[in-house]
C-alpha positions as a printed Julia matrix, in Angstrom:
135×3 Matrix{Float64}:
 145.45   74.13  108.79
 148.01   75.82  110.96
 148.41   78.77  108.6
 144.76   79.78  109.16
 144.6    79.13  112.92
 145.32   82.72  113.96
 143.29   84.54  111.31
 140.23   84.7   113.6
 141.87   87.49  115.55
 141.67   89.64  112.4
 137.85   89.45  112.18
 137.47   93.21  112.66
 140.11   93.93  110.03
 138.19   91.71  107.6
 134.95   93.57  108.38
 136.73   96.89  107.81
 138.02   95.74  104.41
 134.55   94.45  103.49
 132.9    97.72  104.57
 135.42   99.87  102.7
 135.16   97.85   99.49
 131.38   97.48   99.45
 130.85  101.08  100.56
 133.08  102.45   97.82
 131.42  100.32   95.15
 127.91  101.29   96.28
 128.97  104.93   96.04
 130.18  104.28   92.48
 126.73  102.89   91.65
 124.68  105.41   93.63
 126.31  108.81   93.13
 125.57  108.96   89.37
 121.97  108.11   90.2
 121.81  110.93   92.75
 123.33  113.35   90.22
 120.95  112.12   87.5
 118.15  114.28   88.82
 114.38  113.89   88.77
 114.14  112.26   85.34
 116.55  109.51   86.36
 114.88  109.17   89.77
 111.45  108.75   88.17
 112.76  105.99   85.91
 114.53  104.28   88.78
 111.51  104.66   91.07
 109.31  103.08   88.43
 111.0    99.83   89.45
 108.75   99.76   92.51
 105.96   98.54   90.21
 107.39   95.04   90.66
 105.9    95.05   94.17
 102.73   96.91   93.19
 103.85  100.43   94.17
 103.16  102.79   91.29
 102.8   106.12   93.1
 105.58  108.72   93.63
 108.19  107.13   91.35
 110.49  110.18   91.63
 110.5   109.87   95.43
 111.23  106.14   95.37
 113.96  106.6    92.78
 115.57  109.34   94.86
 115.41  107.09   97.92
 117.06  104.22   96.01
 119.79  106.56   94.76
 120.38  107.85   98.31
 120.36  104.3    99.69
 123.13  103.34   97.26
 125.17  106.56   97.2
 124.93  107.87  100.74
 124.3   104.4   102.13
 127.6   103.32  100.58
 129.36  106.21  102.31
 127.76  105.35  105.67
 128.62  101.68  105.15
 132.22  102.69  104.5
 132.28  104.65  107.78
 130.36  102.03  109.73
 127.8   104.7   110.74
 124.1   103.81  111.15
 125.34  100.43  110.0
 122.3    98.22  110.55
 119.66  100.65  109.22
 121.8   101.26  106.13
 122.11   97.52  105.5
 118.34   97.11  105.85
 117.81   99.79  103.19
 120.47   98.31  100.91
 118.97   94.83  101.3
 115.56   96.18  100.26
 117.12   98.02   97.31
 118.81   94.81   96.14
 115.55   92.84   96.47
 113.83   95.34   94.18
 116.79   95.26   91.75
 116.67   91.45   91.62
 112.92   91.47   91.02
 113.37   93.98   88.19
 115.93   91.71   86.53
 113.58   88.75   86.86
 110.72   90.87   85.5
 112.79   91.68   82.42
 113.2    87.96   81.81
 116.92   87.99   82.6
 116.59   85.03   84.98
 118.96   84.13   87.75
 122.03   85.18   85.76
 120.69   88.7    85.28
 119.62   89.01   88.9
 122.64   87.28   90.45
 124.64   90.42   91.27
 121.72   92.02   93.1
 120.97   88.73   94.89
 124.59   88.32   95.98
 124.79   91.87   97.32
 121.42   91.45   99.01
 122.69   88.36  100.82
 125.84   90.21  101.93
 123.89   93.27  103.16
 121.35   91.06  104.95
 124.16   89.1   106.62
 125.89   92.29  107.75
 122.74   93.28  109.67
 123.47   90.34  111.98
 127.28   90.56  111.98
 127.57   94.27  112.74
 130.2    96.79  111.64
 133.15   95.56  113.7
 135.22   97.57  116.15
 136.84   99.78  113.49
 133.65  101.73  112.81
 132.09  105.02  113.82
 129.19  103.13  115.43
 131.63  101.42  117.81
 133.4   104.64  118.82
């Protein structure tokens, strides 16, 4: 279609919009977890049991909270872009497995799966030219 022929030149603008939106939403999810403190972190870190990791739940919960909260901020900036997306992909894998473990099935896990696919894809795509990494 002729109307879409020139949109390819706005690839970097699209990546910027995607980074800003996803980064902001991950901050919305992660910052309350960071502020929740050790009790919340221990509960969150207990999720690692789905892959057989039952030690240091407070540490793992803190790391998940940081991955979402600070990772969202770094995603928004396009700073340390690929490492952040690796961490967010892992976090979403664990979240999806937790939903499956609770018996929620694909519908319960779908949001985490969708985000995991996006974060995994962004590892390959990169942050685009409107990012701190590209400056």
